[in-house]
Short mmCIF file of C-alpha atoms and ligand atoms in Angstrom, two decimals:
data_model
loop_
_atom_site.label_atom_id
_atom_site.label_comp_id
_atom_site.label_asym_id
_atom_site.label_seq_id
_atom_site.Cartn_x
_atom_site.Cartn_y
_atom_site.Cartn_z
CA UNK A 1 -40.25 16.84 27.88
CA UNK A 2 -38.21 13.66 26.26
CA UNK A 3 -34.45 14.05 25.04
CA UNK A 4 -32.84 11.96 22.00
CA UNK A 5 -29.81 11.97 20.93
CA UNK A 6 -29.07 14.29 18.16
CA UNK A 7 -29.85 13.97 15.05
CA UNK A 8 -26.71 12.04 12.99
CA UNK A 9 -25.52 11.00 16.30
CA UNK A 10 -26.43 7.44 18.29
CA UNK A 11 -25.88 6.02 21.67
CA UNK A 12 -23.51 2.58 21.53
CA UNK A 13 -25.36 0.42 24.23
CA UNK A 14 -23.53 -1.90 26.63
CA UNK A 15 -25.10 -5.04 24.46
CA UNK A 16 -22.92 -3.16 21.49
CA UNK A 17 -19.52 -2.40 23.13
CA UNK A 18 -18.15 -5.78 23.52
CA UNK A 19 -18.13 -5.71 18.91
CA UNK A 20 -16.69 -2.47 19.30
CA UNK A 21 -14.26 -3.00 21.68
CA UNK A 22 -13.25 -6.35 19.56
CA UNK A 23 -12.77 -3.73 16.69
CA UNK A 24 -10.99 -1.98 18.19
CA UNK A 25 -8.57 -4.31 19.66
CA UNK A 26 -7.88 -5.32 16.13
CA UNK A 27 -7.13 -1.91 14.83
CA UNK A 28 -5.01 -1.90 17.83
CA UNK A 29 -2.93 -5.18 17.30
CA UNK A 30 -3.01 -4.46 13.03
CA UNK A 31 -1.54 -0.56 14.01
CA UNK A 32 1.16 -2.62 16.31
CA UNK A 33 2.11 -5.21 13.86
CA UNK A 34 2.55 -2.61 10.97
CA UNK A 35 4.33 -0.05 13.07
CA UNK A 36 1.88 2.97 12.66
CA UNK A 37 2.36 4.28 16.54
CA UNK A 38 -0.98 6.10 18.03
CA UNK A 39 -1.10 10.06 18.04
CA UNK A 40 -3.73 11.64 20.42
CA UNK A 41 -5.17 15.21 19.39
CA UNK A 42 -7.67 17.67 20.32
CA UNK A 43 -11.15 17.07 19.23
CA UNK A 44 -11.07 20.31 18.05
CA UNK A 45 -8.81 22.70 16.10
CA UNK A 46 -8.30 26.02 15.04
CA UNK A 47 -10.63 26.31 12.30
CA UNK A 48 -8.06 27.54 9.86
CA UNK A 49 -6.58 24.05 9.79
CA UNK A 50 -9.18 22.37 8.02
CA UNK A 51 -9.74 25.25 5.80
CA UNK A 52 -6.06 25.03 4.47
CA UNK A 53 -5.87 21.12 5.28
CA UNK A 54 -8.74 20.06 3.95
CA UNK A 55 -10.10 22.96 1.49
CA UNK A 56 -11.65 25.97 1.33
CA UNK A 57 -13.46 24.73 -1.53
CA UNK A 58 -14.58 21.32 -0.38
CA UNK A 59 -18.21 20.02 1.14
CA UNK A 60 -16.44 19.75 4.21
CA UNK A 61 -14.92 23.15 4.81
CA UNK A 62 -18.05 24.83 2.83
CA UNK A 63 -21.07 22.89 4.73
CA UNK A 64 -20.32 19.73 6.82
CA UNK A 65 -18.16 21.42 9.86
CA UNK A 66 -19.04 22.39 13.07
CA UNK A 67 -17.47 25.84 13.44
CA UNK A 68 -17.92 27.83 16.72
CA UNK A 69 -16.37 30.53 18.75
CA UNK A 70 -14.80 30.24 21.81
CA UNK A 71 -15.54 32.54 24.80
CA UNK A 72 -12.01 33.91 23.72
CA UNK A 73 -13.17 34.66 20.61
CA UNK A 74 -11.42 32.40 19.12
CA UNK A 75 -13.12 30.59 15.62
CA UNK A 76 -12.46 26.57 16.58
CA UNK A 77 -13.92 23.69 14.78
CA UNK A 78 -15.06 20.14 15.66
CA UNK A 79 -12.49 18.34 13.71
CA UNK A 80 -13.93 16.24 10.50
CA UNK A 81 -11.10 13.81 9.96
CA UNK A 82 -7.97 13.15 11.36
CA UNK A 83 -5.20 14.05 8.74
CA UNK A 84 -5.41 17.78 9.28
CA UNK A 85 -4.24 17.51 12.96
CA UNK A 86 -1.65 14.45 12.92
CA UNK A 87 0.12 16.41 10.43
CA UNK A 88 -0.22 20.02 12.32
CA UNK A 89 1.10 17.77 15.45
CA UNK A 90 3.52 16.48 13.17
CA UNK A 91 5.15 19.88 12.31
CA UNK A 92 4.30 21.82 15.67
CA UNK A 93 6.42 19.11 17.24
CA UNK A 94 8.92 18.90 14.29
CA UNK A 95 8.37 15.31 14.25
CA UNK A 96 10.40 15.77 10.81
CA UNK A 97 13.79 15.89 12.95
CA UNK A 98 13.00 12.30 14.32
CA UNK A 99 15.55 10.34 12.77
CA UNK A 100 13.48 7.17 11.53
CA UNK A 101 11.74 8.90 9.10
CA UNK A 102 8.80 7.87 7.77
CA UNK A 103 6.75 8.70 11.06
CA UNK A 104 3.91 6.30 11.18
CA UNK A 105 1.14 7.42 13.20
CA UNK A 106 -2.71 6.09 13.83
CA UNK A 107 -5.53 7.07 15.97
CA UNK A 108 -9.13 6.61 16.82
CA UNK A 109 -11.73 8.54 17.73
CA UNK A 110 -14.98 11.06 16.41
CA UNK A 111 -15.25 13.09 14.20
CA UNK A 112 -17.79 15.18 13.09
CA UNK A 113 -19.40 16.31 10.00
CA UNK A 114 -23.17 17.53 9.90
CA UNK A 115 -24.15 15.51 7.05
CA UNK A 116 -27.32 14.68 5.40
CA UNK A 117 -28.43 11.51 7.54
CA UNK A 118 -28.77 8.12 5.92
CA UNK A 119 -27.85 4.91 6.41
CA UNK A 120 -23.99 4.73 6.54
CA UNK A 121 -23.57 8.74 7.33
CA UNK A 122 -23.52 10.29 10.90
CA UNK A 123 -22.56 13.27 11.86
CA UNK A 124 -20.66 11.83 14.93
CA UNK A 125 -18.49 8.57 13.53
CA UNK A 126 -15.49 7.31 14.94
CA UNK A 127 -12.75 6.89 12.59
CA UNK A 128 -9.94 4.57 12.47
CA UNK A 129 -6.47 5.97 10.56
CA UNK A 130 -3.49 5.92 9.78
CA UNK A 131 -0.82 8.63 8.43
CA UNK A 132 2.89 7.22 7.35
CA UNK A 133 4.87 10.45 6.82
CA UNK A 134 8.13 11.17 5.65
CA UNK A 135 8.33 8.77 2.45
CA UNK A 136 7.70 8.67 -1.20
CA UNK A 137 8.59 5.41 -1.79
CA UNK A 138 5.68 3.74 -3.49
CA UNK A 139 6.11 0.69 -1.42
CA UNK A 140 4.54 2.68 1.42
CA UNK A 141 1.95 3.20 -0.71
CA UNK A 142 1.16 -0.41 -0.77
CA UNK A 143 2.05 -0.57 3.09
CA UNK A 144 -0.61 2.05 3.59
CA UNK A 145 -3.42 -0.36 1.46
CA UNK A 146 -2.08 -3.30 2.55
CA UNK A 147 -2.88 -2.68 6.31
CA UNK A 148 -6.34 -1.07 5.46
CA UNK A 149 -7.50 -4.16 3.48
CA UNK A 150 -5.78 -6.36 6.31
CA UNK A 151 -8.39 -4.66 8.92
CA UNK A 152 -11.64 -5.80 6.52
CA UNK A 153 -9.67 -9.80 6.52
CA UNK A 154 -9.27 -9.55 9.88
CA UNK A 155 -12.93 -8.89 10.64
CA UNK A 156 -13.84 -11.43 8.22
CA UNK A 157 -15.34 -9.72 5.62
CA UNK A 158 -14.74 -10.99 1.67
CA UNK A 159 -16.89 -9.06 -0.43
CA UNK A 160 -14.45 -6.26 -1.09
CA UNK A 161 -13.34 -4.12 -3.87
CA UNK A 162 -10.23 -1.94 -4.06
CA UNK A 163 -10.64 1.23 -6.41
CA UNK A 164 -7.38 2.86 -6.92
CA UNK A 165 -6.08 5.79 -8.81
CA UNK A 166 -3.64 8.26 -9.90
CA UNK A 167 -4.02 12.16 -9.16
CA UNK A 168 -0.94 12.70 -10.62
CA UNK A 169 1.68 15.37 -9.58
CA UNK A 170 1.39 19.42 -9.67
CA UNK A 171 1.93 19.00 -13.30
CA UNK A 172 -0.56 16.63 -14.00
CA UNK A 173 -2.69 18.67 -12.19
CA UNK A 174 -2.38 22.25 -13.84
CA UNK A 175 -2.86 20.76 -17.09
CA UNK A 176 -5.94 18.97 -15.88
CA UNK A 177 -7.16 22.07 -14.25
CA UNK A 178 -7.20 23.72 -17.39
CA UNK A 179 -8.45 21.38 -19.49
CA UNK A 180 -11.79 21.27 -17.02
CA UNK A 181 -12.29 24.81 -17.23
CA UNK A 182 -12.37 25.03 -20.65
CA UNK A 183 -14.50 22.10 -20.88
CA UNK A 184 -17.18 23.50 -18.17
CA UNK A 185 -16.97 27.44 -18.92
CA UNK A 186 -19.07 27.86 -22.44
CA UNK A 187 -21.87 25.63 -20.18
CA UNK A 188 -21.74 26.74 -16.63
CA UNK A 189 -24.71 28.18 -16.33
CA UNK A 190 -26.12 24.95 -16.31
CA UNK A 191 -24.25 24.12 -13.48
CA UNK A 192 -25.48 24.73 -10.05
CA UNK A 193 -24.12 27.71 -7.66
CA UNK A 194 -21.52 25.62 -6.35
CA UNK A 195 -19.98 24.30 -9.53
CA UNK A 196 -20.14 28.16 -10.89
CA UNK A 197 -18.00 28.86 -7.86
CA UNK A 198 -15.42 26.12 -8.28
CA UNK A 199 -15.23 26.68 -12.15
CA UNK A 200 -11.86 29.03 -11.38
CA UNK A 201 -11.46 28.06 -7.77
CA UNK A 202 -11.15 24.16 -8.38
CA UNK A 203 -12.87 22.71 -10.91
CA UNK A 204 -11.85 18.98 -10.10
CA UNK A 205 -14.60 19.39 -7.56
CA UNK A 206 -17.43 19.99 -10.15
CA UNK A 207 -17.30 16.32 -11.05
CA UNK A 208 -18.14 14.70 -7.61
CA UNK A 209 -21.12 17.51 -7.65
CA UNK A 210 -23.71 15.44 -5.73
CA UNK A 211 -26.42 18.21 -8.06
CA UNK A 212 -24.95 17.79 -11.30
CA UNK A 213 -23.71 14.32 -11.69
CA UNK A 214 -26.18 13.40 -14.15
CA UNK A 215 -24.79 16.38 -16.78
CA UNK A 216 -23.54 15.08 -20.07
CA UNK A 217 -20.50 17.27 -20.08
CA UNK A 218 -19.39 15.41 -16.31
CA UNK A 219 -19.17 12.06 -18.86
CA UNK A 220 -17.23 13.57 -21.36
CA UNK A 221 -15.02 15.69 -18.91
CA UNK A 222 -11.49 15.68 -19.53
CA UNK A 223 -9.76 12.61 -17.27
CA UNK A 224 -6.99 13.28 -15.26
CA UNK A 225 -5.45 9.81 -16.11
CA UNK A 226 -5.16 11.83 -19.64
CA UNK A 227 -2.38 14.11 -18.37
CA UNK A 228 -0.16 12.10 -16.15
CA UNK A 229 3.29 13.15 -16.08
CA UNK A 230 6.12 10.57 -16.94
CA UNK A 231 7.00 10.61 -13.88
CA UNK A 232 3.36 9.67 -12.03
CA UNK A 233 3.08 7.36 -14.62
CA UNK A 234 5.68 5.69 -13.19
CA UNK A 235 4.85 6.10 -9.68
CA UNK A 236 1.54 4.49 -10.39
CA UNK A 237 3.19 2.03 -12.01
CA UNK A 238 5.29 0.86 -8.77
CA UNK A 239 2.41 1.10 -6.84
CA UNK A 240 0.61 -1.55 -8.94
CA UNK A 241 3.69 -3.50 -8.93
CA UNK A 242 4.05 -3.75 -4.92
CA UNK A 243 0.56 -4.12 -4.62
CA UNK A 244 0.84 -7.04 -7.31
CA UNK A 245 3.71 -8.62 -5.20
CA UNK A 246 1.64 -8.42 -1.92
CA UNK A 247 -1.11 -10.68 -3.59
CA UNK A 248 -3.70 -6.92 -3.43
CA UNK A 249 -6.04 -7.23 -6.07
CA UNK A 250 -7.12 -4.28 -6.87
CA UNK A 251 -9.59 -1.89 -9.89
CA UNK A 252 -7.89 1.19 -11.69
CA UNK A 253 -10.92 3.47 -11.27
CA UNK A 254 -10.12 6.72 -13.29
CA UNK A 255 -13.30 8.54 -11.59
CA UNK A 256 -11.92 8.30 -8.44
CA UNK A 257 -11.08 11.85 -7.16
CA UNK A 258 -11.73 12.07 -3.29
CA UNK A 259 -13.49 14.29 -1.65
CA UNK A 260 -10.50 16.11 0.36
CA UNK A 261 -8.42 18.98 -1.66
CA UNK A 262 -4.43 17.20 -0.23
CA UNK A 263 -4.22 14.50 -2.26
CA UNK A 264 -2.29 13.64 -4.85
CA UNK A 265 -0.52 10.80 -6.98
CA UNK A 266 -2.06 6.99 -5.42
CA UNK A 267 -5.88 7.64 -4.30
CA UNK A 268 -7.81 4.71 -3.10
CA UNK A 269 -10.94 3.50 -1.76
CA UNK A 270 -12.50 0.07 -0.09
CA UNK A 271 -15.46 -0.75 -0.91
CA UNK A 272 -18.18 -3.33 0.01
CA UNK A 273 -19.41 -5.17 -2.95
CA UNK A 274 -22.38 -7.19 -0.72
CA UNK A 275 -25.76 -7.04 -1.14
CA UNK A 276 -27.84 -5.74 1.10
CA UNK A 277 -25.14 -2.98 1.92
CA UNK A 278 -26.63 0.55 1.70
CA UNK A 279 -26.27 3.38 -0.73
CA UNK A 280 -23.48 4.39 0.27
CA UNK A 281 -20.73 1.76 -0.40
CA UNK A 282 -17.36 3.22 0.52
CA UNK A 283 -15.89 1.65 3.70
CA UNK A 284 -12.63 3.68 3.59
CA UNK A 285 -10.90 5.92 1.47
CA UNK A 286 -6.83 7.56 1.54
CA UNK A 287 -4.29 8.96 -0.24
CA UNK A 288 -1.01 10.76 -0.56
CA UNK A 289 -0.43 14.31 0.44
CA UNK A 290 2.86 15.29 -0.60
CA UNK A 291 2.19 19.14 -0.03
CA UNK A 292 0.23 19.18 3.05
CA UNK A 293 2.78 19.60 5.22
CA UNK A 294 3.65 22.17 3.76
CA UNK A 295 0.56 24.14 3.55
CA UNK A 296 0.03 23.49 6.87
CA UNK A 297 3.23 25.07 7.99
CA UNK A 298 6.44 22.25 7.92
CA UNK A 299 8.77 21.42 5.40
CA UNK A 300 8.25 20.10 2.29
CA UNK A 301 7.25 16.57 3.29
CA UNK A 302 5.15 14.03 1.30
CA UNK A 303 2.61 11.90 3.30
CA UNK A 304 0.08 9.24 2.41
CA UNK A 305 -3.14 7.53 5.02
CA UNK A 306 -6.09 6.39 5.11
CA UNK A 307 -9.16 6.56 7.38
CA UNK A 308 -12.37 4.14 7.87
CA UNK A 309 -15.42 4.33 10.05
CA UNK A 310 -15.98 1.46 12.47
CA UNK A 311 -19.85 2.31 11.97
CA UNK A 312 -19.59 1.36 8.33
CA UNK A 313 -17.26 -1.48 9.10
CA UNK A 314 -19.68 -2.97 11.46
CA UNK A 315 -22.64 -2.57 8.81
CA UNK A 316 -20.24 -4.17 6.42
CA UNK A 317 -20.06 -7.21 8.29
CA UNK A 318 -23.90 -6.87 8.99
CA UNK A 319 -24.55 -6.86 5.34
CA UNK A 320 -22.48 -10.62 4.78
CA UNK A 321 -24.03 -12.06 7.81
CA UNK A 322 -20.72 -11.92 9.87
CA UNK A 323 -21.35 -12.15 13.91
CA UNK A 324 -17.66 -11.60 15.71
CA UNK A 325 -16.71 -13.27 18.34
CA UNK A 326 -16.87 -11.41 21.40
CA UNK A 327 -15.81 -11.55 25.03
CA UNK A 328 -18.56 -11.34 27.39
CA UNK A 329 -17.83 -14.27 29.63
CA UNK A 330 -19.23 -14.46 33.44
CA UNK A 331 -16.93 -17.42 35.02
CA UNK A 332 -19.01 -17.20 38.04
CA UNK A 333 -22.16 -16.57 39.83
CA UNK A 334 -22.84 -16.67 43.21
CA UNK A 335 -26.58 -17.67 44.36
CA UNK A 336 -26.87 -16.60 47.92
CA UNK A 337 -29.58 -18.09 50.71
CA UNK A 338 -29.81 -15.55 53.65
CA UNK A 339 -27.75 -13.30 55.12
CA UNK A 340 -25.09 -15.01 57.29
CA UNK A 341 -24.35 -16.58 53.01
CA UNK A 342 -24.82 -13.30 51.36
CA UNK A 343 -21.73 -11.55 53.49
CA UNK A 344 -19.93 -14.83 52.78
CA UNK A 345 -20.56 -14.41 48.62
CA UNK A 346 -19.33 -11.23 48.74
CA UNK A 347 -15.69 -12.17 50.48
CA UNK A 348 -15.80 -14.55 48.11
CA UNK A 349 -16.79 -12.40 45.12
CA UNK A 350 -13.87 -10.06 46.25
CA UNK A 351 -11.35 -12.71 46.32
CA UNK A 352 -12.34 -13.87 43.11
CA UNK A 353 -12.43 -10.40 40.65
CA UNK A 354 -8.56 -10.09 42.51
CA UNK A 355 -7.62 -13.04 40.56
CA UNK A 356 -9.26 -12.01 37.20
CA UNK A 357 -12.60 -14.04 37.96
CA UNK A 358 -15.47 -12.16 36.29
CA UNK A 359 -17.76 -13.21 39.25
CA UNK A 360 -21.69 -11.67 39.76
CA UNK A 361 -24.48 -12.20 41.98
CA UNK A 362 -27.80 -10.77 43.08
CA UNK A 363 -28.43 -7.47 44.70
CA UNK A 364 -32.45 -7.02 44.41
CA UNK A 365 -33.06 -9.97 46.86
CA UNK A 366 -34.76 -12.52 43.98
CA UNK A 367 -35.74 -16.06 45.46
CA UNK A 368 -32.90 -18.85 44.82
CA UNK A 369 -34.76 -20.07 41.67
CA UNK A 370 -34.96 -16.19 40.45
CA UNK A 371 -31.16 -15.90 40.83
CA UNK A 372 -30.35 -19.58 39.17
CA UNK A 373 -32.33 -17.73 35.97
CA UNK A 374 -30.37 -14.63 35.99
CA UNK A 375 -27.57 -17.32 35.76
CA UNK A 376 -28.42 -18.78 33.38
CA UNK A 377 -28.99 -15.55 31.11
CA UNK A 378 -25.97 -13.98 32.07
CA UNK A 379 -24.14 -17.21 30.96
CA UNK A 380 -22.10 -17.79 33.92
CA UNK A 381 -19.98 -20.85 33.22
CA UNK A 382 -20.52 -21.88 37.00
CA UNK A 383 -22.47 -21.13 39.92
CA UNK A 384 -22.60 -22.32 43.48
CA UNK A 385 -25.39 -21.76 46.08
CA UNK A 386 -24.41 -20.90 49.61
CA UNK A 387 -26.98 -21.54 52.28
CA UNK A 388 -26.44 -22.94 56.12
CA UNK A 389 -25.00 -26.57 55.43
CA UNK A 390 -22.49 -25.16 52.70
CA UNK A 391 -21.16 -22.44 55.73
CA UNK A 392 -21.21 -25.04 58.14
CA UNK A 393 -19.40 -27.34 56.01
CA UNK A 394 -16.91 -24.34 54.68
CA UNK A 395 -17.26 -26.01 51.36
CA UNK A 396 -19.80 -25.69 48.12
CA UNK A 397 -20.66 -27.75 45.08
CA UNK A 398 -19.76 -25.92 42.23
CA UNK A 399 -21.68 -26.42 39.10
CA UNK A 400 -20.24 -26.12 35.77
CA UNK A 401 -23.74 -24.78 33.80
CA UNK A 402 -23.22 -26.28 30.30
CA UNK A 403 -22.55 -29.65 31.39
CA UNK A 404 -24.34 -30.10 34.77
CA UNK A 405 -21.69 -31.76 36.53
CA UNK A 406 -20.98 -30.73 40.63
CA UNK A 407 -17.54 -31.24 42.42
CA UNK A 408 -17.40 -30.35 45.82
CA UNK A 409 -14.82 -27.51 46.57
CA UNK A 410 -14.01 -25.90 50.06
CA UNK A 411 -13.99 -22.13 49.99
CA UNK A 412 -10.32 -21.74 50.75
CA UNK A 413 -9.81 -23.48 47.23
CA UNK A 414 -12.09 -21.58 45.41
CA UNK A 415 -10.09 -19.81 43.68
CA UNK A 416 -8.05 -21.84 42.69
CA UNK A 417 -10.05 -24.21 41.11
CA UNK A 418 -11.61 -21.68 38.97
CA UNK A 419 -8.25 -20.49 38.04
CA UNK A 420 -7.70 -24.17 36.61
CA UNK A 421 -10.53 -24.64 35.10
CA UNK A 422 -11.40 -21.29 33.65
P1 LIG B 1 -12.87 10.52 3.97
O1 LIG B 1 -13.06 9.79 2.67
O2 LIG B 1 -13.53 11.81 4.12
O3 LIG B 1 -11.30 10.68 4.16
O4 LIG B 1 -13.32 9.59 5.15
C1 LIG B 1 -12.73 8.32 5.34
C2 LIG B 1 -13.75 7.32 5.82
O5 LIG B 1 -14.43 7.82 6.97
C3 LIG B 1 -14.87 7.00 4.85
O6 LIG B 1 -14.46 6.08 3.87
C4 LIG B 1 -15.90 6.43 5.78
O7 LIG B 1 -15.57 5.11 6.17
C5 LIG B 1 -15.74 7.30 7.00
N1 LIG B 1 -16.73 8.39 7.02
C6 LIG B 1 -16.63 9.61 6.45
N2 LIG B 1 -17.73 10.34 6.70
C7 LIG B 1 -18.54 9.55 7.44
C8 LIG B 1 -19.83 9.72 8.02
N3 LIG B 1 -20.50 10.87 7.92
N4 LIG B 1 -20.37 8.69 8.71
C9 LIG B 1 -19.71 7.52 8.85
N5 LIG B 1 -18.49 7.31 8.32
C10 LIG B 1 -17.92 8.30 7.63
C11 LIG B 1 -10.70 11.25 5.26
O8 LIG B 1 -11.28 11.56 6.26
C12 LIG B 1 -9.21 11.35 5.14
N6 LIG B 1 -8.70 12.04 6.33
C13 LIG B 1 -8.59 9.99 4.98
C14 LIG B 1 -7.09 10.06 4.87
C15 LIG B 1 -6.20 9.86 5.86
N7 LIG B 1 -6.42 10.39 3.78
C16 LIG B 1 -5.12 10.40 4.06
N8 LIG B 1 -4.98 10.08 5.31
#
């Protein structure tokens, strides 16, 4: 009998971690420098959450979530993004009373949607966002955009495109609504099961059918730009405007509808323009909410966020040829020669990871020239070689690796000189 991981699902190796842990160290620093403070929920949630969150009607809610009951009963659900719970923590812990309003939150972690596999899509991904709630000033908007195409910069990636759009308000929406149905009714029995259900349920959905796309009437289907109210007009307008000022360039895309019921007004998606990048080209996508709370519970409270995948980030930067720059350093390695030397390297290996010295050395008994290898391939930036003499003497020549040159060192000052010259 063999075991794999699931299917959807992949193991990060310790040769992998270091570019993750980079990654994440920028999301980190980017979440600091904007202000978005990091919120910590359950991996799972009532199941109820994400049907109201996120939408009964959606591919999430309908066939990507992992839904289970608990021994208590209870119907809980592997959470599938992030927005759903910040904003049920959000009102369960009346975050709304805070007095610096917006609350800016961001977190990191799985989630889990049980997705058709492909290059790009897993049904365990860990997702970097962000949720700024409490504000509808459109220059959060462009705060919100402006910190998720900082993240691509910061990893060094160039072949970008912004798609943004307006969903428009409640208005904008009804009237829209409408206008589908009466579009896709004479004709919906060409439509598959799905769209026949969302016809009266939400027909905004029929148009990112992954069945029907190809129908003529998704083409000539009514645009939401079309029915805008004055004021989302306007909205969008400021948007543009702060995202003009910040230097953001950035495409109107009127097909843009996202794939999560909550949003409304500014919608927007990153995505990577580079050859070589898979199908599937969308690196992140976000939005505002205004509502959510709301549904969820709270006050009426608008919100806007964002989420990416660090797995498609990191294919991103595959795709332009991008290697970060990673921390893996070994400042030391110790070669010992019999066993009088061997309890000697480990004093000194003890005294040396106290001070922040990554230090290493050999614990299958390999021959001197074995361990000088595994040196070598660990790139330790020194090593030293205890045997008799270098006891006797209390003192060892320490060789810096890259450049060959010794300097003789006693033990006592050990550390110290590595300190210097780390
Ligand atoms: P979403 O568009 O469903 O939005 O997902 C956001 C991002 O998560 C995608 O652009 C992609 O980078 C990543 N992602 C989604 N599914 C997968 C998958 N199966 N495998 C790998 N990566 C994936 C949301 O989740 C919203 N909560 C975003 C948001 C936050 N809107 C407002 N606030």
């Amino acid at each position: 009998m063999s075991f794999k991981v699931p299917r959807g699902t992949q193991d990060i190796l310790p040769e992998q971690t270091p570019k993750w842990q980079k990654v994440e160290s920028i999301l980190r620093d980017l979440s600091r420098v904007y202000r978005y403070k990091e919120i910590r929920t359950p991996m799972f949630e009532q199941t109820e959450l994400f049907q109201r969150g996120v939408g009964d009607t959606t591919d999430i809610v309908q066939k990507e979530m992992y839904t289970f009951e608990d021994r208590g009963g209870r119907s809980l659900t592997l959470r599938p993004e992030g927005t759903a719970s910040a904003v049920r923590s959000y009102v369960e812990h009346k975050m709304f009373g805070i007095p610096d309003q917006p609350v800016k939150l961001s977190y990191i972690g799985p989630m889990f949607r049980y997705e058709r596999q492909q290059a790009g899509r897993y049904r365990q991904f860990v997702q970097f966002g962000v949720e700024a709630i409490g504000s509808a000033d459109p220059a959060i908007d462009a705060e919100v955009i402006s910190l998720a195409m900082d993240v691509y910069h910061s990893v060094g990636l160039k072949d970008l495109q912004l798609h943004i759009n307006s969903l428009g308000d409640k208005e904008t929406r009804d009237a829209h609504r409408s206008a589908l149905i009466n579009h896709f009714k004479p004709s919906i029995g060409e439509f598959c099961s799905d769209c026949q259900n969302r016809l009266e349920k939400n027909p905004l959905r029929i148009l990112d059918c992954k069945v029907d796309h190809e129908h003529p009437l998704m083409e000539s289907a009514p645009k939401l730009t079309d029915y805008l109210t004055e004021f989302s007009s306007a909205y969008f307008d400021k948007v543009k405007e702060y995202l003009d000022v910040l230097g953001i360039e950035y495409v109107v895309d009127p097909n843009l509808v996202r794939g999560l019921d909550y949003y409304n007004h500014t919608a927007f998606e990153i995505m990577s323009t580079a050859s070589g990048f898979g199908a599937i080209t969308t690196l992140c996508g976000g939005g505002r909410y205004n509502g959510l709370v709301q549904d969820i519970g709270g006050p009426d409270v608008p919100g806007i966020g964002f989420a990416l995948s660090i797995e498609r980030l990191l294919l991103a930067l595959e795709a332009e040829g991008i290697e970060l720059e990673v921390e893996d350093s070994l400042d030391i390695y110790v070669v010992a020669i019999g066993d009088e030397a061997k309890l000697k390297s480990v004093e000194l290996l003890s005294s040396f990871r106290a001070k922040g010295i990554s230090a290493d050395m050999d614990y299958v008994d390999r021959k001197m020239k074995a361990q000088m290898k595994s040196a070598d391939r660990l790139g330790a930036k020194y090593v030293i070689v205890i045997g008799e003499s270098e006891l006797e003497e209390a003192a060892v020549n320490i060789k810096h690796m890259q450049t060959g040159n010794q300097e003789k060192v006693q033990f006592v000052d050990l550390v110290n000189f590595l300190l210097e010259h780390k």
